[in-house]
Short mmCIF file of N, CA and C in Angstrom, two decimals:
data_model
loop_
_atom_site.label_atom_id
_atom_site.label_comp_id
_atom_site.label_asym_id
_atom_site.label_seq_id
_atom_site.Cartn_x
_atom_site.Cartn_y
_atom_site.Cartn_z
N MET A 1 -28.72 76.45 -3.59
CA MET A 1 -29.20 77.76 -3.67
C MET A 1 -28.23 78.51 -2.67
N ASN A 2 -27.81 79.72 -3.12
CA ASN A 2 -26.90 80.48 -2.28
C ASN A 2 -27.50 81.71 -1.69
N ILE A 3 -26.84 82.36 -0.80
CA ILE A 3 -27.39 83.48 -0.12
C ILE A 3 -27.93 84.69 -1.02
N SER A 4 -27.21 84.95 -2.04
CA SER A 4 -27.67 86.01 -2.94
C SER A 4 -29.05 85.60 -3.55
N VAL A 5 -29.11 84.37 -3.91
CA VAL A 5 -30.55 83.92 -4.45
C VAL A 5 -31.70 84.01 -3.40
N LEU A 6 -31.20 83.71 -2.12
CA LEU A 6 -32.24 83.94 -0.94
C LEU A 6 -32.50 85.34 -0.85
N LYS A 7 -31.64 86.09 -0.97
CA LYS A 7 -31.87 87.69 -0.82
C LYS A 7 -32.87 88.11 -1.99
N GLN A 8 -32.63 87.59 -3.11
CA GLN A 8 -33.51 87.90 -4.21
C GLN A 8 -34.86 87.50 -3.99
N ARG A 9 -34.94 86.27 -3.44
CA ARG A 9 -36.29 85.65 -3.25
C ARG A 9 -37.00 86.24 -2.06
N LEU A 10 -36.35 86.89 -1.21
CA LEU A 10 -36.96 87.68 -0.09
C LEU A 10 -37.52 89.03 -0.61
N ASN A 11 -37.04 89.40 -1.86
CA ASN A 11 -37.58 90.42 -2.78
C ASN A 11 -37.74 91.70 -2.03
N GLY A 12 -36.80 92.10 -1.14
CA GLY A 12 -36.84 93.41 -0.46
C GLY A 12 -37.92 93.56 0.61
N LYS A 13 -38.87 92.56 0.60
CA LYS A 13 -40.03 92.79 1.50
C LYS A 13 -39.69 92.30 2.94
N TYR A 14 -38.69 91.36 2.94
CA TYR A 14 -38.28 90.91 4.19
C TYR A 14 -36.77 91.08 4.36
N LYS A 15 -36.35 91.26 5.60
CA LYS A 15 -34.83 91.43 5.94
C LYS A 15 -34.22 90.03 5.96
N LEU A 16 -32.95 90.05 5.42
CA LEU A 16 -32.18 88.71 5.61
C LEU A 16 -31.46 88.83 7.11
N THR A 17 -32.31 88.51 8.12
CA THR A 17 -31.73 88.57 9.35
C THR A 17 -30.67 87.50 9.60
N GLN A 18 -29.84 87.66 10.66
CA GLN A 18 -28.79 86.60 11.05
C GLN A 18 -29.53 85.24 11.26
N GLN A 19 -30.71 85.28 12.01
CA GLN A 19 -31.38 84.00 12.31
C GLN A 19 -31.89 83.50 10.91
N ARG A 20 -32.41 84.12 9.99
CA ARG A 20 -32.96 83.64 8.85
C ARG A 20 -31.76 83.02 8.00
N GLN A 21 -30.67 83.74 8.00
CA GLN A 21 -29.47 83.19 7.25
C GLN A 21 -28.93 81.97 7.81
N MET A 22 -28.85 81.88 9.19
CA MET A 22 -28.40 80.65 9.86
C MET A 22 -29.30 79.50 9.52
N ILE A 23 -30.61 79.73 9.51
CA ILE A 23 -31.64 78.64 9.30
C ILE A 23 -31.33 78.08 7.78
N PHE A 24 -31.30 79.14 6.89
CA PHE A 24 -31.09 78.83 5.52
C PHE A 24 -29.77 77.97 5.29
N GLN A 25 -28.67 78.46 5.96
CA GLN A 25 -27.41 77.70 5.71
C GLN A 25 -27.46 76.31 6.31
N ILE A 26 -28.20 76.07 7.24
CA ILE A 26 -28.38 74.65 7.92
C ILE A 26 -29.18 73.80 6.87
N LEU A 27 -30.21 74.40 6.31
CA LEU A 27 -31.10 73.70 5.37
C LEU A 27 -30.34 73.47 4.11
N ASN A 28 -29.30 74.20 3.83
CA ASN A 28 -28.53 74.16 2.55
C ASN A 28 -27.31 73.41 2.78
N SER A 29 -27.08 73.01 4.05
CA SER A 29 -25.70 72.33 4.32
C SER A 29 -25.62 70.88 3.92
N ASP A 30 -26.77 70.28 3.94
CA ASP A 30 -26.81 68.72 3.63
C ASP A 30 -28.07 68.41 2.69
N GLU A 31 -27.89 68.38 1.40
CA GLU A 31 -28.99 68.16 0.64
C GLU A 31 -29.73 66.69 0.89
N ASN A 32 -28.97 65.89 1.62
CA ASN A 32 -29.65 64.58 1.77
C ASN A 32 -30.34 64.53 3.18
N HIS A 33 -30.28 65.56 3.97
CA HIS A 33 -30.84 65.52 5.28
C HIS A 33 -32.13 66.38 5.21
N HIS A 34 -33.13 65.87 5.83
CA HIS A 34 -34.35 66.62 5.88
C HIS A 34 -34.61 67.10 7.32
N PHE A 35 -34.44 68.38 7.50
CA PHE A 35 -34.34 68.92 8.96
C PHE A 35 -35.68 69.28 9.45
N SER A 36 -35.99 68.96 10.66
CA SER A 36 -37.21 69.48 11.28
C SER A 36 -36.88 70.71 12.03
N ALA A 37 -37.81 71.48 12.48
CA ALA A 37 -37.62 72.61 13.29
C ALA A 37 -36.79 72.28 14.45
N GLU A 38 -37.03 71.32 15.13
CA GLU A 38 -36.25 70.80 16.31
C GLU A 38 -34.82 70.51 16.02
N ASP A 39 -34.57 69.95 14.85
CA ASP A 39 -33.18 69.70 14.43
C ASP A 39 -32.45 70.91 14.22
N ILE A 40 -33.03 71.85 13.58
CA ILE A 40 -32.37 73.14 13.31
C ILE A 40 -32.20 73.94 14.69
N TYR A 41 -33.18 73.75 15.55
CA TYR A 41 -33.07 74.51 16.92
C TYR A 41 -31.75 73.92 17.69
N GLU A 42 -31.64 72.71 17.70
CA GLU A 42 -30.50 72.06 18.30
C GLU A 42 -29.09 72.38 17.69
N ILE A 43 -29.13 72.54 16.47
CA ILE A 43 -27.87 72.91 15.72
C ILE A 43 -27.62 74.46 16.06
N ILE A 44 -28.55 75.24 15.95
CA ILE A 44 -28.37 76.81 16.19
C ILE A 44 -28.06 77.18 17.62
N ARG A 45 -28.67 76.33 18.63
CA ARG A 45 -28.47 76.81 19.88
C ARG A 45 -26.96 76.65 20.41
N ARG A 46 -26.12 75.79 19.60
CA ARG A 46 -24.69 75.75 20.02
C ARG A 46 -23.94 77.02 19.71
N GLU A 47 -24.35 77.73 18.65
CA GLU A 47 -23.81 79.01 18.24
C GLU A 47 -24.47 80.20 18.78
N ASN A 48 -25.87 80.14 18.99
CA ASN A 48 -26.70 81.28 19.18
C ASN A 48 -27.74 80.84 20.21
N PRO A 49 -27.44 80.63 21.49
CA PRO A 49 -28.42 80.06 22.54
C PRO A 49 -29.50 81.03 22.79
N GLN A 50 -29.55 82.30 22.32
CA GLN A 50 -30.63 83.24 22.52
C GLN A 50 -31.84 83.00 21.50
N ILE A 51 -31.53 82.36 20.33
CA ILE A 51 -32.61 82.07 19.43
C ILE A 51 -33.75 81.15 19.84
N GLY A 52 -34.90 81.42 19.72
CA GLY A 52 -35.97 80.59 20.31
C GLY A 52 -36.54 79.79 19.17
N LEU A 53 -37.18 78.63 19.67
CA LEU A 53 -37.86 77.76 18.73
C LEU A 53 -38.92 78.40 17.90
N ALA A 54 -39.74 79.39 18.48
CA ALA A 54 -40.74 80.07 17.75
C ALA A 54 -40.10 80.88 16.64
N THR A 55 -38.97 81.43 16.75
CA THR A 55 -38.31 82.18 15.65
C THR A 55 -38.06 81.18 14.51
N ILE A 56 -37.61 79.91 14.81
CA ILE A 56 -37.28 79.03 13.76
C ILE A 56 -38.52 78.67 13.12
N TYR A 57 -39.67 78.31 13.80
CA TYR A 57 -40.94 78.04 13.15
C TYR A 57 -41.47 79.10 12.29
N ARG A 58 -41.37 80.40 12.69
CA ARG A 58 -41.83 81.53 11.94
C ARG A 58 -40.92 81.66 10.70
N THR A 59 -39.70 81.42 10.80
CA THR A 59 -38.83 81.54 9.64
C THR A 59 -39.03 80.42 8.64
N LEU A 60 -39.26 79.27 9.05
CA LEU A 60 -39.54 78.12 8.16
C LEU A 60 -40.92 78.41 7.47
N GLU A 61 -41.91 78.94 8.26
CA GLU A 61 -43.17 79.22 7.57
C GLU A 61 -42.95 80.35 6.52
N LEU A 62 -42.31 81.40 6.78
CA LEU A 62 -41.99 82.35 5.83
C LEU A 62 -41.23 81.81 4.55
N LEU A 63 -40.23 81.03 4.78
CA LEU A 63 -39.42 80.45 3.63
C LEU A 63 -40.33 79.51 2.81
N ASN A 64 -41.35 78.82 3.50
CA ASN A 64 -42.18 77.93 2.77
C ASN A 64 -43.19 78.72 1.94
N THR A 65 -43.74 79.82 2.60
CA THR A 65 -44.61 80.68 1.88
C THR A 65 -44.03 81.30 0.62
N LEU A 66 -42.83 81.66 0.82
CA LEU A 66 -41.98 82.30 -0.35
C LEU A 66 -41.54 81.22 -1.37
N ASP A 67 -41.79 79.94 -1.09
CA ASP A 67 -41.44 78.86 -2.08
C ASP A 67 -39.92 78.56 -2.06
N ILE A 68 -39.27 79.03 -0.96
CA ILE A 68 -37.83 78.82 -0.89
C ILE A 68 -37.48 77.43 -0.36
N VAL A 69 -38.38 77.04 0.60
CA VAL A 69 -38.22 75.69 1.11
C VAL A 69 -39.50 74.98 0.91
N GLN A 70 -39.53 73.62 0.86
CA GLN A 70 -40.66 72.80 0.88
C GLN A 70 -40.84 72.12 2.07
N GLN A 71 -42.16 72.13 2.70
CA GLN A 71 -42.43 71.43 3.92
C GLN A 71 -42.87 70.09 3.55
N LEU A 72 -42.27 69.10 4.35
CA LEU A 72 -42.67 67.67 4.08
C LEU A 72 -43.37 67.07 5.23
N ASP A 73 -44.30 66.23 4.98
CA ASP A 73 -44.99 65.57 6.02
C ASP A 73 -44.94 64.08 5.81
N PHE A 74 -44.20 63.41 6.70
CA PHE A 74 -44.09 61.95 6.37
C PHE A 74 -44.96 61.21 7.46
N GLY A 75 -45.91 61.85 7.99
CA GLY A 75 -47.04 61.20 8.74
C GLY A 75 -46.66 60.76 10.20
N ASP A 76 -45.38 61.42 10.73
CA ASP A 76 -44.94 61.18 12.11
C ASP A 76 -45.26 62.38 13.01
N GLY A 77 -45.93 63.37 12.56
CA GLY A 77 -46.20 64.52 13.31
C GLY A 77 -45.10 65.61 13.36
N ARG A 78 -44.00 65.36 12.65
CA ARG A 78 -42.97 66.33 12.53
C ARG A 78 -42.75 66.76 11.10
N HIS A 79 -43.00 67.93 10.87
CA HIS A 79 -42.62 68.47 9.54
C HIS A 79 -41.16 68.55 9.34
N ARG A 80 -40.80 68.31 8.15
CA ARG A 80 -39.37 68.37 7.70
C ARG A 80 -39.30 69.23 6.54
N TYR A 81 -38.04 69.84 6.26
CA TYR A 81 -37.96 70.86 5.28
C TYR A 81 -36.72 70.64 4.36
N GLU A 82 -36.77 70.94 3.15
CA GLU A 82 -35.74 70.87 2.24
C GLU A 82 -35.85 72.12 1.20
N ILE A 83 -34.58 72.56 0.76
CA ILE A 83 -34.60 73.65 -0.14
C ILE A 83 -35.20 73.41 -1.51
N ASN A 84 -36.12 74.06 -1.99
CA ASN A 84 -36.80 73.85 -3.26
C ASN A 84 -35.73 74.07 -4.38
N GLY A 85 -35.65 73.13 -5.28
CA GLY A 85 -34.80 73.38 -6.55
C GLY A 85 -33.40 72.99 -6.30
N LEU A 86 -33.18 72.49 -5.07
CA LEU A 86 -31.80 71.93 -4.76
C LEU A 86 -31.24 70.85 -5.63
N HIS A 87 -32.29 69.95 -5.91
CA HIS A 87 -31.86 68.81 -6.72
C HIS A 87 -33.14 68.42 -7.50
N SER A 88 -32.99 67.48 -8.43
CA SER A 88 -33.99 67.14 -9.35
C SER A 88 -35.23 66.35 -8.59
N PHE A 89 -36.26 66.23 -9.26
CA PHE A 89 -37.38 65.70 -8.65
C PHE A 89 -37.05 64.26 -8.03
N HIS A 90 -37.56 63.89 -6.97
CA HIS A 90 -37.22 62.63 -6.27
C HIS A 90 -38.37 62.28 -5.36
N TYR A 91 -38.32 61.06 -4.78
CA TYR A 91 -39.25 60.42 -3.85
C TYR A 91 -38.48 60.23 -2.60
N HIS A 92 -39.25 59.98 -1.56
CA HIS A 92 -38.62 59.72 -0.25
C HIS A 92 -39.05 58.33 0.34
N VAL A 93 -38.07 57.66 0.94
CA VAL A 93 -38.21 56.38 1.62
C VAL A 93 -38.05 56.79 3.13
N ILE A 94 -38.98 56.35 3.96
CA ILE A 94 -39.01 56.61 5.37
C ILE A 94 -38.86 55.25 6.08
N CYS A 95 -37.87 55.24 6.97
CA CYS A 95 -37.80 54.03 7.97
C CYS A 95 -38.87 54.08 9.01
N GLU A 96 -39.61 53.16 9.12
CA GLU A 96 -40.79 53.07 10.11
C GLU A 96 -40.28 52.84 11.54
N SER A 97 -39.02 52.44 11.74
CA SER A 97 -38.61 52.16 13.02
C SER A 97 -37.90 53.40 13.56
N CYS A 98 -36.85 53.98 12.85
CA CYS A 98 -36.12 55.08 13.44
C CYS A 98 -36.52 56.62 12.91
N GLY A 99 -37.18 56.47 11.79
CA GLY A 99 -37.63 57.69 11.15
C GLY A 99 -36.72 58.24 10.18
N LYS A 100 -35.59 57.57 9.81
CA LYS A 100 -34.70 58.02 8.91
C LYS A 100 -35.27 58.25 7.53
N VAL A 101 -34.86 59.28 6.92
CA VAL A 101 -35.43 59.61 5.49
C VAL A 101 -34.34 59.59 4.59
N ALA A 102 -34.56 58.89 3.52
CA ALA A 102 -33.62 58.93 2.31
C ALA A 102 -34.36 59.26 1.05
N GLU A 103 -33.57 59.76 0.11
CA GLU A 103 -34.14 60.12 -1.18
C GLU A 103 -33.96 58.96 -2.15
N ILE A 104 -34.87 58.72 -2.95
CA ILE A 104 -35.02 57.84 -4.10
C ILE A 104 -35.09 58.68 -5.46
N LYS A 105 -34.19 58.48 -6.38
CA LYS A 105 -34.21 59.24 -7.68
C LYS A 105 -35.53 58.87 -8.39
N LYS A 106 -35.99 59.72 -9.14
CA LYS A 106 -37.26 59.48 -9.80
C LYS A 106 -37.15 58.41 -10.79
N ASP A 107 -36.08 58.16 -11.44
CA ASP A 107 -35.97 57.09 -12.58
C ASP A 107 -36.30 55.76 -11.96
N LEU A 108 -36.05 55.42 -10.70
CA LEU A 108 -36.32 54.01 -10.16
C LEU A 108 -37.91 53.86 -10.24
N PHE A 109 -38.73 54.92 -10.19
CA PHE A 109 -40.12 54.73 -10.24
C PHE A 109 -40.84 55.18 -11.43
N ASP A 110 -40.06 55.50 -12.50
CA ASP A 110 -40.68 55.83 -13.68
C ASP A 110 -41.56 54.84 -14.28
N LYS A 111 -41.34 53.58 -14.14
CA LYS A 111 -42.19 52.45 -14.81
C LYS A 111 -43.53 52.35 -13.95
N LEU A 112 -43.33 52.85 -12.60
CA LEU A 112 -44.71 52.64 -11.83
C LEU A 112 -45.46 53.97 -11.74
N ALA A 113 -44.89 55.06 -12.37
CA ALA A 113 -45.49 56.42 -12.30
C ALA A 113 -46.89 56.36 -12.95
N ILE A 114 -47.72 56.96 -12.39
CA ILE A 114 -49.11 57.25 -12.88
C ILE A 114 -49.10 58.40 -13.92
N PRO A 115 -49.54 58.29 -15.06
CA PRO A 115 -49.55 59.54 -15.90
C PRO A 115 -50.49 60.49 -15.34
N ILE A 116 -49.93 61.74 -14.98
CA ILE A 116 -50.80 62.63 -14.43
C ILE A 116 -51.10 63.78 -15.34
N ASP A 117 -50.55 63.75 -16.52
CA ASP A 117 -50.88 64.69 -17.52
C ASP A 117 -52.19 64.18 -18.19
N GLY A 118 -53.00 65.12 -18.42
CA GLY A 118 -54.36 64.85 -19.14
C GLY A 118 -55.38 64.13 -18.22
N MET A 119 -55.27 64.22 -16.96
CA MET A 119 -56.30 63.58 -16.11
C MET A 119 -57.56 64.47 -16.28
N PRO A 120 -58.73 63.94 -16.76
CA PRO A 120 -59.86 64.70 -17.11
C PRO A 120 -60.40 65.46 -15.76
N GLY A 121 -60.58 66.71 -15.97
CA GLY A 121 -61.11 67.53 -14.85
C GLY A 121 -60.29 68.09 -13.94
N PHE A 122 -58.92 67.83 -13.99
CA PHE A 122 -58.02 68.19 -13.11
C PHE A 122 -56.79 68.89 -13.68
N SER A 123 -56.42 69.94 -12.87
CA SER A 123 -55.11 70.58 -13.28
C SER A 123 -54.10 70.22 -12.16
N ILE A 124 -53.23 69.38 -12.37
CA ILE A 124 -52.34 68.93 -11.34
C ILE A 124 -51.25 69.74 -11.10
N HIS A 125 -51.00 70.13 -9.83
CA HIS A 125 -49.99 71.18 -9.42
C HIS A 125 -48.93 70.42 -8.74
N GLU A 126 -49.18 69.35 -8.12
CA GLU A 126 -48.19 68.70 -7.20
C GLU A 126 -48.62 67.18 -6.99
N TYR A 127 -47.65 66.40 -6.83
CA TYR A 127 -47.93 65.03 -6.32
C TYR A 127 -46.80 64.52 -5.49
N ARG A 128 -47.15 63.60 -4.54
CA ARG A 128 -46.20 63.16 -3.67
C ARG A 128 -46.20 61.64 -3.49
N LEU A 129 -45.09 60.94 -3.36
CA LEU A 129 -45.15 59.51 -3.19
C LEU A 129 -44.10 59.26 -2.10
N TYR A 130 -44.48 58.64 -0.96
CA TYR A 130 -43.58 58.20 0.14
C TYR A 130 -43.74 56.73 0.25
N VAL A 131 -42.50 56.20 0.40
CA VAL A 131 -42.22 54.77 0.53
C VAL A 131 -41.79 54.47 1.90
N TYR A 132 -42.44 53.53 2.49
CA TYR A 132 -42.03 53.26 3.91
C TYR A 132 -41.59 51.77 3.97
N GLY A 133 -40.43 51.61 4.82
CA GLY A 133 -39.84 50.38 5.03
C GLY A 133 -38.88 50.46 6.28
N CYS A 134 -37.78 49.67 6.29
CA CYS A 134 -36.83 49.68 7.37
C CYS A 134 -35.39 49.78 6.85
N CYS A 135 -34.72 50.83 7.42
CA CYS A 135 -33.32 51.03 6.88
C CYS A 135 -32.44 49.85 7.34
N GLU A 136 -31.32 49.80 6.76
CA GLU A 136 -30.34 48.76 7.04
C GLU A 136 -29.97 48.69 8.55
N GLU A 137 -29.90 49.83 9.27
CA GLU A 137 -29.44 49.74 10.65
C GLU A 137 -30.49 49.13 11.57
N CYS A 138 -31.71 49.30 11.18
CA CYS A 138 -32.88 48.92 11.96
C CYS A 138 -33.37 47.41 11.59
N GLN A 139 -33.04 46.82 10.53
CA GLN A 139 -33.45 45.56 10.03
C GLN A 139 -33.20 44.46 11.13
N PRO A 140 -31.82 44.38 11.40
CA PRO A 140 -31.50 43.26 12.26
C PRO A 140 -32.08 43.26 13.62
N GLN A 141 -32.06 44.38 14.34
CA GLN A 141 -32.27 44.37 15.80
C GLN A 141 -33.74 44.99 16.17
N SER A 142 -34.38 45.35 15.12
CA SER A 142 -35.65 46.07 15.31
C SER A 142 -36.77 45.09 15.69
N GLY A 143 -37.56 45.49 16.73
CA GLY A 143 -38.76 44.65 16.98
C GLY A 143 -40.00 45.34 16.33
N HIS A 144 -39.78 46.17 15.48
CA HIS A 144 -40.86 46.81 14.85
C HIS A 144 -41.44 45.74 13.86
N PRO A 145 -42.79 45.66 13.78
CA PRO A 145 -43.49 44.70 13.02
C PRO A 145 -43.18 44.80 11.53
N ALA A 146 -42.71 45.89 11.03
CA ALA A 146 -42.62 46.12 9.63
C ALA A 146 -41.15 45.52 9.31
N CYS A 147 -40.31 45.51 10.20
CA CYS A 147 -38.91 45.15 9.95
C CYS A 147 -38.76 43.65 10.07
#
């Protein structure tokens, strides 16, 4: 997604401030990274030390409300964000030792997928699947019971 699409999605109701643009550019910079508000804060502080963490949280909340970003909860108490529509449907695998998140393409799980169309009494809007394990870096030295 580029800045012109972001402007369009803000729909004239919200200004495209420098802070919003910087946050969007960080989220858009690496499609394989799932940034937390704290990650974004650390990156932005290098260029703009005046920006506060509260501004980042408010901006992420706005972008999530406008369906520009998706808020992800991997169960570790830190929300992470990715740009909606940046890539095709996928799942996430999370390292239980270091918290690293990687994407798994949908076709790897197609055989396991639960048929969600036609579930009696439900209109399904969204579903999520998170896979937990240990990444390559953590497997050899980790004392984590899952590794």
